[in-house]
CSV table of C-alpha atoms in Angstrom, one decimal:
chain,number,residue,atom,x,y,z
X,164,MET,CA,0.6,-57.2,62.2
X,165,THR,CA,1.6,-58.9,64.4
X,166,LYS,CA,4.3,-61.9,64.4
X,167,THR,CA,3.4,-64.6,63.2
X,168,ARG,CA,5.5,-68.0,61.9
X,169,LEU,CA,6.8,-66.8,58.6
X,170,ASP,CA,9.7,-64.6,57.8
X,171,ILE,CA,10.2,-61.8,55.2
X,172,ASP,CA,14.0,-62.3,55.2
X,173,ARG,CA,13.6,-66.0,55.2
X,174,ILE,CA,11.4,-65.5,52.6
X,175,ARG,CA,13.6,-63.4,51.0
X,176,ALA,CA,16.2,-66.0,51.5
X,177,ALA,CA,14.5,-69.2,49.8
X,178,ARG,CA,13.6,-67.3,46.8
X,179,ARG,CA,17.9,-67.7,46.3
X,180,VAL,CA,17.9,-70.9,47.0
X,181,ILE,CA,14.5,-72.3,44.7
X,182,ASP,CA,15.2,-73.3,40.7
X,183,PRO,CA,14.9,-70.1,37.9
X,184,VAL,CA,12.1,-72.1,36.4
X,185,PHE,CA,9.9,-71.8,39.0
X,186,LEU,CA,10.8,-68.1,39.8
X,187,GLY,CA,9.2,-65.0,37.9
X,188,THR,CA,6.2,-66.4,36.3
X,189,PRO,CA,3.4,-64.3,34.2
X,190,LEU,CA,1.6,-61.8,35.9
X,191,TYR,CA,-0.9,-60.4,32.9
X,192,ARG,CA,-4.2,-58.9,32.8
X,193,CYS,CA,-6.2,-60.7,31.1
X,194,GLU,CA,-9.1,-58.2,30.1
X,195,ALA,CA,-11.3,-61.1,27.7
X,196,LEU,CA,-11.7,-63.2,31.5
X,197,GLU,CA,-13.4,-59.4,32.0
X,198,PRO,CA,-16.7,-59.0,30.0
X,199,GLY,CA,-18.4,-62.1,32.4
X,200,LEU,CA,-16.7,-61.0,35.8
X,201,GLY,CA,-17.8,-57.1,35.6
X,202,CYS,CA,-14.3,-56.3,37.3
X,203,ALA,CA,-10.8,-56.4,36.2
X,204,VAL,CA,-8.9,-59.1,37.0
X,205,SER,CA,-5.4,-60.6,36.2
X,206,VAL,CA,-3.7,-63.8,36.9
X,207,LYS,CA,-0.5,-65.4,38.3
X,208,LEU,CA,0.2,-68.3,36.3
X,209,GLU,CA,1.8,-71.1,38.7
X,210,THR,CA,1.5,-73.5,36.3
X,211,ALA,CA,5.0,-72.7,33.6
X,212,ASN,CA,7.4,-75.1,34.9
X,213,PRO,CA,8.2,-79.0,35.5
X,214,VAL,CA,5.4,-79.5,38.5
X,215,ARG,CA,2.4,-77.5,36.8
X,216,SER,CA,1.1,-76.0,40.2
X,217,PHE,CA,3.3,-74.2,43.1
X,218,LYS,CA,3.7,-76.6,45.0
X,219,GLY,CA,8.1,-76.4,43.7
X,220,ARG,CA,8.7,-72.9,45.3
X,221,GLY,CA,7.8,-74.9,48.7
X,222,THR,CA,9.8,-78.3,48.1
X,223,GLU,CA,12.9,-76.4,46.3
X,224,VAL,CA,13.3,-74.9,49.8
X,225,VAL,CA,12.6,-78.3,51.7
X,226,ALA,CA,15.0,-80.0,49.6
X,227,SER,CA,18.2,-77.6,49.2
X,228,LEU,CA,18.2,-77.7,53.3
X,229,LEU,CA,18.1,-81.5,53.3
X,230,ALA,CA,21.2,-81.8,50.5
X,231,GLU,CA,22.9,-79.1,52.9
X,232,ARG,CA,22.9,-80.9,56.3
X,233,GLY,CA,19.6,-83.2,56.2
X,234,PRO,CA,18.9,-87.3,56.4
X,235,ARG,CA,19.4,-88.5,52.5
X,236,ALA,CA,15.3,-89.6,52.4
X,237,VAL,CA,12.3,-87.7,53.1
X,238,VAL,CA,8.4,-88.8,52.9
X,239,CYS,CA,5.4,-86.8,52.3
X,240,ALA,CA,1.5,-86.8,52.1
X,241,SER,CA,0.3,-85.5,48.9
X,242,ALA,CA,-2.9,-85.2,47.1
X,243,GLY,CA,-1.1,-85.1,44.1
X,244,ASN,CA,1.0,-82.2,43.6
X,245,LEU,CA,3.0,-81.8,46.3
X,246,GLY,CA,4.3,-85.1,45.9
X,247,GLN,CA,4.9,-84.3,42.2
X,248,ALA,CA,7.3,-81.0,43.7
X,249,LEU,CA,9.0,-82.9,46.1
X,250,ALA,CA,9.9,-85.6,43.5
X,251,TRP,CA,11.6,-83.9,40.9
X,252,SER,CA,13.3,-81.2,43.7
X,253,GLY,CA,14.8,-84.4,45.7
X,254,ARG,CA,15.6,-85.9,42.6
X,255,GLY,CA,17.7,-83.5,41.3
X,256,ARG,CA,19.9,-83.2,44.4
X,257,GLY,CA,20.2,-87.1,45.1
X,258,LEU,CA,17.5,-87.9,48.0
X,259,ASP,CA,15.3,-90.9,48.5
X,260,VAL,CA,11.5,-89.8,48.8
X,261,THR,CA,8.6,-91.6,49.2
X,262,VAL,CA,5.1,-90.0,48.2
X,263,VAL,CA,1.9,-91.4,50.1
X,264,ALA,CA,-1.2,-90.6,48.6
X,265,SER,CA,-4.7,-91.8,48.4
X,266,ARG,CA,-6.1,-94.5,45.5
X,267,PHE,CA,-8.7,-92.2,44.9
X,268,ALA,CA,-6.2,-89.4,43.6
X,269,THR,CA,-6.1,-88.0,40.1
X,270,ALA,CA,-4.3,-90.6,37.6
X,271,ALA,CA,-2.3,-88.4,35.6
X,272,LYS,CA,-0.9,-87.3,39.2
X,273,LEU,CA,0.4,-90.5,40.6
X,274,ASP,CA,1.8,-91.5,37.1
X,275,ARG,CA,3.9,-88.6,37.3
X,276,ILE,CA,4.9,-89.3,40.5
X,277,ARG,CA,6.2,-91.8,39.7
X,278,ALA,CA,7.4,-91.0,36.2
X,279,LEU,CA,9.7,-88.9,38.5
X,280,GLY,CA,11.6,-91.3,40.4
X,281,ALA,CA,9.3,-91.2,43.8
X,282,ARG,CA,8.7,-94.0,45.3
X,283,LEU,CA,4.5,-94.2,45.6
X,284,GLU,CA,2.3,-96.0,47.9
X,285,LEU,CA,-1.1,-96.0,48.3
X,286,VAL,CA,-4.1,-95.6,51.1
X,287,ASP,CA,-7.4,-97.1,51.0
X,288,GLY,CA,-8.7,-93.7,51.7
X,289,ASP,CA,-9.2,-90.0,52.1
X,290,HIS,CA,-5.4,-87.5,52.1
X,291,GLU,CA,-6.4,-87.2,55.9
X,292,LEU,CA,-5.4,-90.9,55.7
X,293,ALA,CA,-2.3,-90.6,53.8
X,294,ARG,CA,-1.3,-88.0,56.8
X,295,GLU,CA,-1.7,-91.2,59.3
X,296,ARG,CA,-0.1,-93.5,57.6
X,297,ALA,CA,3.3,-91.1,56.2
X,298,ALA,CA,3.4,-89.9,59.4
X,299,ALA,CA,4.5,-93.4,60.3
X,300,VAL,CA,6.7,-94.3,57.0
X,301,ALA,CA,8.5,-91.3,58.8
X,302,ARG,CA,8.7,-93.1,62.6
X,303,TYR,CA,9.2,-96.1,61.1
X,304,GLU,CA,11.9,-95.8,59.1
X,305,GLY,CA,13.6,-92.0,60.7
X,306,VAL,CA,13.8,-90.1,57.5
X,307,ARG,CA,12.8,-86.7,57.2
X,308,LEU,CA,8.3,-86.1,57.6
X,309,VAL,CA,7.7,-83.1,55.3
X,310,GLU,CA,4.8,-81.6,56.9
X,311,ASP,CA,2.4,-79.4,53.6
X,312,SER,CA,1.8,-76.2,55.2
X,313,LEU,CA,3.3,-77.4,58.8
X,314,ASP,CA,6.8,-76.2,57.4
X,315,LEU,CA,7.5,-73.4,57.7
X,316,GLU,CA,9.8,-74.2,54.1
X,317,THR,CA,6.4,-75.2,52.1
X,318,CYS,CA,4.8,-71.5,53.5
X,319,GLU,CA,7.9,-69.1,52.6
X,320,GLY,CA,9.0,-70.9,49.4
X,321,ALA,CA,4.8,-70.2,48.0
X,322,ALA,CA,6.1,-66.7,50.0
X,323,THR,CA,8.3,-66.0,46.6
X,324,ILE,CA,5.1,-65.6,44.5
X,325,GLY,CA,3.9,-62.9,47.0
X,326,LEU,CA,7.2,-60.7,46.9
X,327,GLU,CA,6.8,-61.5,42.6
X,328,LEU,CA,3.0,-59.4,43.5
X,329,VAL,CA,4.6,-56.8,45.7
X,330,GLU,CA,7.8,-56.1,43.0
X,331,ALA,CA,5.2,-55.8,40.1
X,332,LEU,CA,3.0,-53.2,42.3
X,333,GLY,CA,5.7,-50.9,42.5
X,334,GLN,CA,7.9,-51.9,40.0
X,335,VAL,CA,10.9,-52.1,41.9
X,336,GLU,CA,13.7,-54.9,42.8
X,337,TRP,CA,12.0,-57.2,45.6
X,338,ALA,CA,14.8,-57.2,47.6
X,339,GLU,CA,14.6,-53.3,47.7
X,340,TRP,CA,11.3,-53.5,48.9
X,341,THR,CA,11.8,-53.2,53.0
X,342,GLU,CA,9.2,-51.4,54.6
X,343,PRO,CA,5.1,-51.2,53.7
X,344,VAL,CA,4.3,-48.2,50.9
X,345,GLU,CA,1.3,-47.0,50.6
X,346,LEU,CA,0.1,-46.4,46.6
X,347,ALA,CA,-2.0,-43.5,45.0
X,348,ASP,CA,-4.7,-45.9,43.6
X,349,THR,CA,-4.5,-45.3,40.4
X,350,ALA,CA,-0.7,-46.3,40.7
X,351,ARG,CA,-2.0,-49.9,42.1
X,352,PRO,CA,-1.9,-53.0,39.5
X,353,PHE,CA,-4.5,-54.0,41.5
X,354,ASP,CA,-6.5,-53.9,44.7
X,355,THR,CA,-7.3,-57.9,46.0
X,356,VAL,CA,-5.3,-60.9,45.9
X,357,LEU,CA,-7.6,-64.4,45.5
X,358,VAL,CA,-5.9,-67.3,47.0
X,359,ALA,CA,-6.8,-70.8,46.8
X,360,LEU,CA,-7.4,-72.2,50.8
X,361,GLY,CA,-6.4,-75.8,51.1
X,362,GLY,CA,-3.4,-76.9,53.7
X,363,GLY,CA,-2.6,-73.2,54.1
X,364,ALA,CA,0.4,-73.1,52.8
X,365,LEU,CA,-0.8,-70.9,49.4
X,366,ALA,CA,-2.9,-68.6,51.6
X,367,THR,CA,-0.8,-67.7,54.5
X,368,GLY,CA,2.5,-67.6,52.4
X,369,VAL,CA,0.8,-65.0,49.8
X,370,GLY,CA,-0.5,-62.6,52.7
X,371,HIS,CA,2.2,-62.8,54.3
X,372,VAL,CA,4.2,-60.7,52.9
X,373,MET,CA,1.0,-58.5,51.4
X,374,LYS,CA,0.3,-57.5,54.6
X,375,ALA,CA,3.8,-57.1,55.4
X,376,LEU,CA,4.7,-55.3,52.6
X,377,ALA,CA,1.3,-54.2,51.1
X,378,PRO,CA,-0.9,-53.4,53.4
X,379,GLY,CA,-3.0,-52.0,51.5
X,380,VAL,CA,-4.2,-54.9,49.3
X,381,GLU,CA,-6.8,-57.2,50.4
X,382,VAL,CA,-6.2,-60.8,50.7
X,383,ILE,CA,-9.4,-63.2,50.0
X,384,CYS,CA,-8.5,-67.3,50.7
X,385,VAL,CA,-11.4,-69.4,48.5
X,386,GLN,CA,-12.4,-72.4,49.2
X,387,PRO,CA,-15.0,-75.1,48.3
X,388,SER,CA,-18.1,-76.0,50.1
X,389,GLY,CA,-17.5,-79.4,50.3
X,390,ALA,CA,-14.3,-79.3,51.4
X,391,PRO,CA,-14.7,-76.0,54.1
X,392,ALA,CA,-12.8,-76.5,56.9
X,393,MET,CA,-10.6,-74.3,57.2
X,394,THR,CA,-12.9,-71.3,55.7
X,395,ARG,CA,-14.9,-72.4,58.9
X,396,SER,CA,-12.3,-72.1,61.7
X,397,TRP,CA,-11.2,-68.7,59.8
X,398,HIS,CA,-14.9,-67.7,60.5
X,399,ALA,CA,-15.1,-69.3,63.9
X,400,ARG,CA,-11.7,-68.4,65.6
X,401,ARG,CA,-11.2,-72.1,66.0
X,402,VAL,CA,-9.7,-75.7,64.9
X,403,VAL,CA,-13.5,-76.7,62.9
X,404,THR,CA,-13.5,-80.1,62.1
X,405,THR,CA,-15.1,-82.6,58.9
X,406,ASP,CA,-16.0,-85.8,59.4
X,407,SER,CA,-15.4,-86.2,54.7
X,408,THR,CA,-15.1,-82.7,52.1
X,409,ASP,CA,-17.4,-83.9,48.5
X,410,THR,CA,-15.4,-81.4,46.0
X,411,ILE,CA,-14.0,-82.0,42.8
X,412,ALA,CA,-11.4,-79.9,44.3
X,413,ASP,CA,-8.7,-82.5,44.9
X,414,GLY,CA,-5.8,-80.5,46.3
X,415,VAL,CA,-7.3,-78.8,48.5
X,416,ALA,CA,-10.1,-81.3,50.4
X,417,GLY,CA,-8.4,-81.1,53.8
X,418,ARG,CA,-10.5,-82.4,56.8
X,419,TYR,CA,-8.3,-81.2,59.5
X,420,PRO,CA,-6.6,-77.9,59.8
X,421,ILE,CA,-3.5,-77.0,61.8
X,422,PRO,CA,-3.6,-74.9,64.9
X,423,ALA,CA,-0.5,-73.5,63.7
X,424,VAL,CA,-1.3,-72.9,60.7
X,425,LEU,CA,-5.0,-71.1,61.0
X,426,ASP,CA,-2.7,-69.0,63.8
X,427,ASP,CA,-1.0,-67.6,60.7
X,428,LEU,CA,-3.6,-67.4,58.6
X,429,LEU,CA,-6.2,-65.3,60.9
X,430,LEU,CA,-3.5,-62.4,61.0
X,431,VAL,CA,-3.2,-63.0,56.9
X,432,ALA,CA,-6.4,-62.9,55.3
X,433,ASP,CA,-9.0,-60.2,54.6
X,434,ASP,CA,-11.5,-63.0,54.2
X,435,ALA,CA,-12.4,-66.6,53.2
X,436,VAL,CA,-15.4,-67.1,51.5
X,437,LEU,CA,-16.6,-70.9,50.7
X,438,VAL,CA,-17.8,-71.4,46.5
X,439,ARG,CA,-20.3,-74.3,44.7
X,440,GLU,CA,-18.8,-77.1,42.6
X,441,ALA,CA,-21.1,-74.8,40.0
X,442,SER,CA,-18.8,-71.9,40.7
X,443,ILE,CA,-15.9,-74.3,40.1
X,444,VAL,CA,-17.0,-75.9,36.8
X,445,ALA,CA,-17.5,-72.7,35.9
X,446,GLY,CA,-14.7,-70.9,36.7
X,447,MET,CA,-12.5,-73.8,34.8
X,448,ARG,CA,-14.9,-73.4,32.0
X,449,MET,CA,-13.6,-69.7,32.0
X,450,LEU,CA,-9.9,-70.1,31.9
X,451,HIS,CA,-10.5,-72.7,28.8
X,452,ASP,CA,-12.4,-70.7,27.1
X,453,HIS,CA,-11.0,-66.8,27.1
X,454,ALA,CA,-7.5,-67.4,28.5
X,455,GLY,CA,-6.3,-70.5,26.6
X,456,LEU,CA,-5.4,-71.3,30.2
X,457,VAL,CA,-6.1,-76.4,31.2
X,458,VAL,CA,-6.3,-75.6,35.3
X,459,GLU,CA,-7.2,-77.7,37.3
X,460,PRO,CA,-10.6,-76.8,39.7
X,461,SER,CA,-8.4,-75.7,42.4
X,462,ALA,CA,-6.9,-73.2,40.4
X,463,ALA,CA,-10.4,-72.1,39.5
X,464,LEU,CA,-11.7,-70.9,42.9
X,465,GLY,CA,-10.3,-67.4,42.8
X,466,ILE,CA,-13.2,-67.4,39.5
X,467,ALA,CA,-15.6,-68.5,40.8
X,468,ALA,CA,-15.1,-65.7,43.9
X,469,VAL,CA,-15.9,-62.9,41.6
X,470,LEU,CA,-19.2,-65.1,39.7
X,471,GLU,CA,-20.8,-65.6,42.7
X,472,ASP,CA,-20.7,-62.1,44.3
X,473,ARG,CA,-19.8,-60.2,41.4
X,474,ASP,CA,-21.2,-56.9,43.3
X,475,ARG,CA,-18.2,-57.4,45.5
X,476,PHE,CA,-16.0,-56.9,43.0
X,477,ALA,CA,-17.8,-55.0,40.8
X,478,GLY,CA,-15.1,-52.1,39.5
X,479,ARG,CA,-12.2,-53.4,41.7
X,480,HIS,CA,-8.4,-55.0,40.1
X,481,VAL,CA,-8.0,-58.6,40.9
X,482,VAL,CA,-5.4,-61.1,40.5
X,483,THR,CA,-6.9,-64.4,41.3
X,484,VAL,CA,-3.7,-67.2,41.5
X,485,VAL,CA,-3.5,-69.7,38.5
X,486,CYS,CA,-1.7,-72.4,41.5
X,487,GLY,CA,-2.1,-76.0,39.9
X,488,SER,CA,-2.8,-77.5,36.4
X,489,ASN,CA,-3.0,-80.8,36.5
X,490,VAL,CA,-6.0,-82.6,35.8
X,491,ASP,CA,-7.5,-85.8,35.0
X,492,ALA,CA,-8.2,-85.2,31.1
X,493,ASP,CA,-11.2,-86.6,31.0
X,494,ALA,CA,-12.8,-84.8,33.5
X,495,TYR,CA,-11.8,-82.2,32.2
X,496,ARG,CA,-13.5,-82.5,29.1
X,497,ARG,CA,-16.2,-83.4,30.7
X,498,TRP,CA,-16.2,-79.9,32.4
X,499,VAL,CA,-15.0,-77.6,30.2
X,500,ALA,CA,-17.3,-79.8,27.5
X,501,GLY,CA,-20.4,-79.0,30.0
X,502,ASP,CA,-22.1,-81.7,31.0
X,503,THR,CA,-25.3,-80.6,32.0
X,504,ALA,CA,-24.2,-81.9,35.8
X,505,ASN,CA,-22.2,-79.9,35.6
X,506,ARG,CA,-24.0,-76.2,34.6
X,507,PRO,CA,-24.3,-73.5,37.2
């Protein structure tokens, strides 16, 4: 693998500063999902923590470094999950946290950011406008700007998920695994990892570890058709932007891919696919009905990818990273109830 911005030794070091409440998340085979998907399925559950998403892994690294030697104030733009995580990590380390978000973001996410003690500033636009405003706040107030996916701490924090997946492959301690290994098909618990693709922190983090330590595992990134910028960029091998987004998966609805992140993604992802909104809703419903999991739309992208291409995954064992469960309760009830407008 050609060198990315990420580093395995730093990823291992990141695990040592992350609060254990975010580590060692459940990974288990969910046989109840398999009849409807036609393949073996395991879930990596990143919702069983205080912020109900994987983002706490990265913000723990950011906040730890700032508490040691950085400014005591920090600002980020967020669709909701990063803001909650940074508020949680900053509160525990005495940092002054400001989160800039769209006024149209999921209300439950915004309420939780406030409850965690962060200052919340809302903009009348989408996430890209929030990113611009956060950068302006950082310049005017002289505080640290946290840019999800661009800042290596967010990627390498997320990459600790990859270490845990590698550990599951070989039943060895992650710290002992230093070289790529090849396992017989009969010994490998899974052969594919499905990762939600938005800004790219999760995909590049997990992808980097898998390619460095378990290169035989396929890494497939999944994005909504209504927010396709990063996937189009991956296929074009250059940054492709979009004028707008149209998806219920607000956590991955970016329009302007970051060039450095795309460069990393090109090295660690085996494929990037787009899925329809109806498939996302169907995936949420399956996770609720057959796995007992309440998830936000972004967390159902892996299931949606299998639903749309059963032949591709037939006979395989996939792991899907269930990355968040911060969802508007009323909208969720409508989706899971199966309103005709949302049926696949």
